[in-house]
mmCIF file with all atom_site columns, C-alpha atoms and ligand atoms in Angstrom:
data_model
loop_
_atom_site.group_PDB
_atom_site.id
_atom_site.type_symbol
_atom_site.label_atom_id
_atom_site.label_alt_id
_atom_site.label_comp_id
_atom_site.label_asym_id
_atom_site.label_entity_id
_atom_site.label_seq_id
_atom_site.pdbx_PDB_ins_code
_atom_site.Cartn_x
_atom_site.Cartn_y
_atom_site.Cartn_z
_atom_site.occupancy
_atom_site.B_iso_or_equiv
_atom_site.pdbx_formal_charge
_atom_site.auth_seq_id
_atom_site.auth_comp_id
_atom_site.auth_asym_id
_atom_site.auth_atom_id
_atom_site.pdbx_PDB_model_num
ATOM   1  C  CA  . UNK A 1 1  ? 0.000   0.000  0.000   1.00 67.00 ? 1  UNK A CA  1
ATOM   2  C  CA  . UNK A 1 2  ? 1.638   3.048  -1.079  1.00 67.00 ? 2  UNK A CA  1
ATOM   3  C  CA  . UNK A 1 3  ? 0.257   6.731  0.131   1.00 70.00 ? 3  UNK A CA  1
ATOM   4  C  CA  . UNK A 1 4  ? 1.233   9.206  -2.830  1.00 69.00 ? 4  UNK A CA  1
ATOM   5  C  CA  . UNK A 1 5  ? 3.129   11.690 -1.562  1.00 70.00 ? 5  UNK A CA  1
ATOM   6  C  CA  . UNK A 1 6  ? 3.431   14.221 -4.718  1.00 67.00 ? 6  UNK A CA  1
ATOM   7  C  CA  . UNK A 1 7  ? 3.323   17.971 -4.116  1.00 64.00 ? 7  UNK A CA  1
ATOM   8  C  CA  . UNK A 1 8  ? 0.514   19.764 -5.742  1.00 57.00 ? 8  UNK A CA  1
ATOM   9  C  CA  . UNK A 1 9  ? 2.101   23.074 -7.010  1.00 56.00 ? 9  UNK A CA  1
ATOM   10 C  CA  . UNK A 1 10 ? -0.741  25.686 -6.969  1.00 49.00 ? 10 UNK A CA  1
ATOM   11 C  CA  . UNK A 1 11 ? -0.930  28.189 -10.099 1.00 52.00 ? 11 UNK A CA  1
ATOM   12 C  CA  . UNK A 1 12 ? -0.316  31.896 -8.721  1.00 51.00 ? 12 UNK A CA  1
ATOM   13 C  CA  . UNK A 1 13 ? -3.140  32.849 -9.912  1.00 50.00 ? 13 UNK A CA  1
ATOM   14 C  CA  . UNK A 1 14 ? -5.279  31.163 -7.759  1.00 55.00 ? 14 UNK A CA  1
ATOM   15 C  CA  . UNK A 1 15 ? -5.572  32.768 -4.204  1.00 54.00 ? 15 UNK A CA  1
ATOM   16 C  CA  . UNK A 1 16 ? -3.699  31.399 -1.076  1.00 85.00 ? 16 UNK A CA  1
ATOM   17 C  CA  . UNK A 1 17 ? -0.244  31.676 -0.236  1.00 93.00 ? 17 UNK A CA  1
ATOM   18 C  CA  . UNK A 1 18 ? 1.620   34.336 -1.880  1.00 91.00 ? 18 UNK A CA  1
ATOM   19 C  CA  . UNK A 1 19 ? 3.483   37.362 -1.745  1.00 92.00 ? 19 UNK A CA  1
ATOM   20 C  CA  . UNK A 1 20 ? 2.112   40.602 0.090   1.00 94.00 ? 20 UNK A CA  1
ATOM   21 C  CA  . UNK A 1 21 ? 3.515   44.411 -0.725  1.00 94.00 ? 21 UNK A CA  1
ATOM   22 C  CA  . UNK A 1 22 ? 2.395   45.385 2.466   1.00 95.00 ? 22 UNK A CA  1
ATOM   23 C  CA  . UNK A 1 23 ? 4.337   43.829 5.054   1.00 97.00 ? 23 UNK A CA  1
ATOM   24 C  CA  . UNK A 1 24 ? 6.735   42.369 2.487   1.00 96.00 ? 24 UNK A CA  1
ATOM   25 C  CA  . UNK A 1 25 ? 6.989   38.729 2.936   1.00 96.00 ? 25 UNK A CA  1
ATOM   26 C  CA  . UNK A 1 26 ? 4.852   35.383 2.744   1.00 96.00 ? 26 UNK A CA  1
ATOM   27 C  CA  . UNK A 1 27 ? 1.382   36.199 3.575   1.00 95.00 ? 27 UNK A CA  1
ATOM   28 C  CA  . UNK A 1 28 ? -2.036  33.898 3.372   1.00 94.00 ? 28 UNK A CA  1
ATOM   29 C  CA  . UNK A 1 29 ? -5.033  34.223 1.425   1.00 93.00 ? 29 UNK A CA  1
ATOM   30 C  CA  . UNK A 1 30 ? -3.553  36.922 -0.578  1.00 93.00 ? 30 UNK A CA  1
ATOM   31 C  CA  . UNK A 1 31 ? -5.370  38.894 -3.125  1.00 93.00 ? 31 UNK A CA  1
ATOM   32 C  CA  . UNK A 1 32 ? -4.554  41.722 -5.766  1.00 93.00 ? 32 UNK A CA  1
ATOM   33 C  CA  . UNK A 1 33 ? -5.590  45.156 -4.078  1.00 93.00 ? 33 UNK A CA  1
ATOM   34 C  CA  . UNK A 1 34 ? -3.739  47.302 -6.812  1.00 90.00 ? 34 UNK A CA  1
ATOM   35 C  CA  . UNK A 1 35 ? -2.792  46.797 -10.539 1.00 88.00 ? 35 UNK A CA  1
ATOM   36 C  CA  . UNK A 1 36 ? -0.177  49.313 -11.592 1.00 85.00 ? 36 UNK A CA  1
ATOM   37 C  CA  . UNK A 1 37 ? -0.444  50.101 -15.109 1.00 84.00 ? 37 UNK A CA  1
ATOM   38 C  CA  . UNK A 1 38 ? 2.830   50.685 -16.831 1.00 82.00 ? 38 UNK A CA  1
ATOM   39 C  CA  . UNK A 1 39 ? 2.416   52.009 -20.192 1.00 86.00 ? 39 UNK A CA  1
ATOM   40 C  CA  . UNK A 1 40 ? 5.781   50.408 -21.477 1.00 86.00 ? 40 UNK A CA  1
ATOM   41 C  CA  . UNK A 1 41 ? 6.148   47.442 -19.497 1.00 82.00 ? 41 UNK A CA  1
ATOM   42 C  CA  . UNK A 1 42 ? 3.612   44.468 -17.961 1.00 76.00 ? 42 UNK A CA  1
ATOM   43 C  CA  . UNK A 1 43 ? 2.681   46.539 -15.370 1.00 79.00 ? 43 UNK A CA  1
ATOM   44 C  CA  . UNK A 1 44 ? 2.829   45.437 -11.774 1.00 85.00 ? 44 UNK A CA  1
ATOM   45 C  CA  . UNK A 1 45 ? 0.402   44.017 -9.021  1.00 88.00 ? 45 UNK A CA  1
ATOM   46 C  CA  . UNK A 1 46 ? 0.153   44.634 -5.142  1.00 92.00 ? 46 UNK A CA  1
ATOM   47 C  CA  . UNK A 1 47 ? -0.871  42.197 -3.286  1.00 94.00 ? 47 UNK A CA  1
ATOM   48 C  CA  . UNK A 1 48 ? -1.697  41.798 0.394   1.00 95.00 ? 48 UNK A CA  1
ATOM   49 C  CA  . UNK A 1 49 ? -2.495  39.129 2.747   1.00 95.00 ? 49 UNK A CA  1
ATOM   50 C  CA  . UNK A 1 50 ? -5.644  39.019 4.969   1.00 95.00 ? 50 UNK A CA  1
ATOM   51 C  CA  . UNK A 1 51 ? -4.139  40.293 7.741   1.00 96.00 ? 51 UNK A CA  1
ATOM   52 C  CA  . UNK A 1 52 ? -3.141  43.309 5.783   1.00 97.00 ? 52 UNK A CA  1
ATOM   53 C  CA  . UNK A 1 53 ? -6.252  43.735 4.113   1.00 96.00 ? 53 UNK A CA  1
ATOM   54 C  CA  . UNK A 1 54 ? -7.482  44.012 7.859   1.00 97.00 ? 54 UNK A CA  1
ATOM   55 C  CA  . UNK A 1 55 ? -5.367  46.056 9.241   1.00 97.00 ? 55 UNK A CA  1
ATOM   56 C  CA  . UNK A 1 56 ? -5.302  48.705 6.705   1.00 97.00 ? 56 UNK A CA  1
ATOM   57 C  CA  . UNK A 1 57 ? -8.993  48.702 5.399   1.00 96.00 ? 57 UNK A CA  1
ATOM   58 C  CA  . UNK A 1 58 ? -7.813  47.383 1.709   1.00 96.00 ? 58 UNK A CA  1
ATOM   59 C  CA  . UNK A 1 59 ? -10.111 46.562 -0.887  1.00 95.00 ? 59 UNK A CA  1
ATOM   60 C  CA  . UNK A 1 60 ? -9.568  43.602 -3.421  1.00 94.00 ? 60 UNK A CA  1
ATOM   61 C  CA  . UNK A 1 61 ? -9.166  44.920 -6.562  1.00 91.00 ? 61 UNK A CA  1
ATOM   62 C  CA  . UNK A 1 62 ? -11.989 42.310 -7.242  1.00 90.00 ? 62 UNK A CA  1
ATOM   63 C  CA  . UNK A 1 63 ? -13.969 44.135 -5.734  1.00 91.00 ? 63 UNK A CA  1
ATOM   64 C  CA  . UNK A 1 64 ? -13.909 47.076 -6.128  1.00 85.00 ? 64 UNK A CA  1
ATOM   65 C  CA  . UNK A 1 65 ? -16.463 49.119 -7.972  1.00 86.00 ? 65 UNK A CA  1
HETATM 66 ZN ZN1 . LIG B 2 .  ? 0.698   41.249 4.583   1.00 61.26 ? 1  LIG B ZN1 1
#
């Protein structure tokens, strides 16, 4: 009987573990609260984990109106 041990590697664009702008570092459930648009570049996102979000009132850019 052998357990499979594989590591599921989760696509970055789904929401969980990521990186957050905020505090700078390894944050959980983060989501994109700001897309900079750079006119000759891709651009950038900011991200911020829920404890950010929290702290600081932050919006997802989800959902935001
Ligand atoms: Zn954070």
């Amino acid at each position: 009987m052998a357990e499979t041990t594989q590591t599921v590697t989760t696509p970055a664009s789904l929401t969980g573990v990521g990186w957050c702008h905020w505090h700078k570092g390894i944050g959980e459930d983060v989501r994109v609260i700001q897309v900079v648009e750079v006119p000759s570049g891709p651009g950038g996102r900011h991200s911020a984990c829920a404890r950010c979000r929290e702290r600081r009132n932050l919006i997802p850019f989800a959902d935001q109106p």
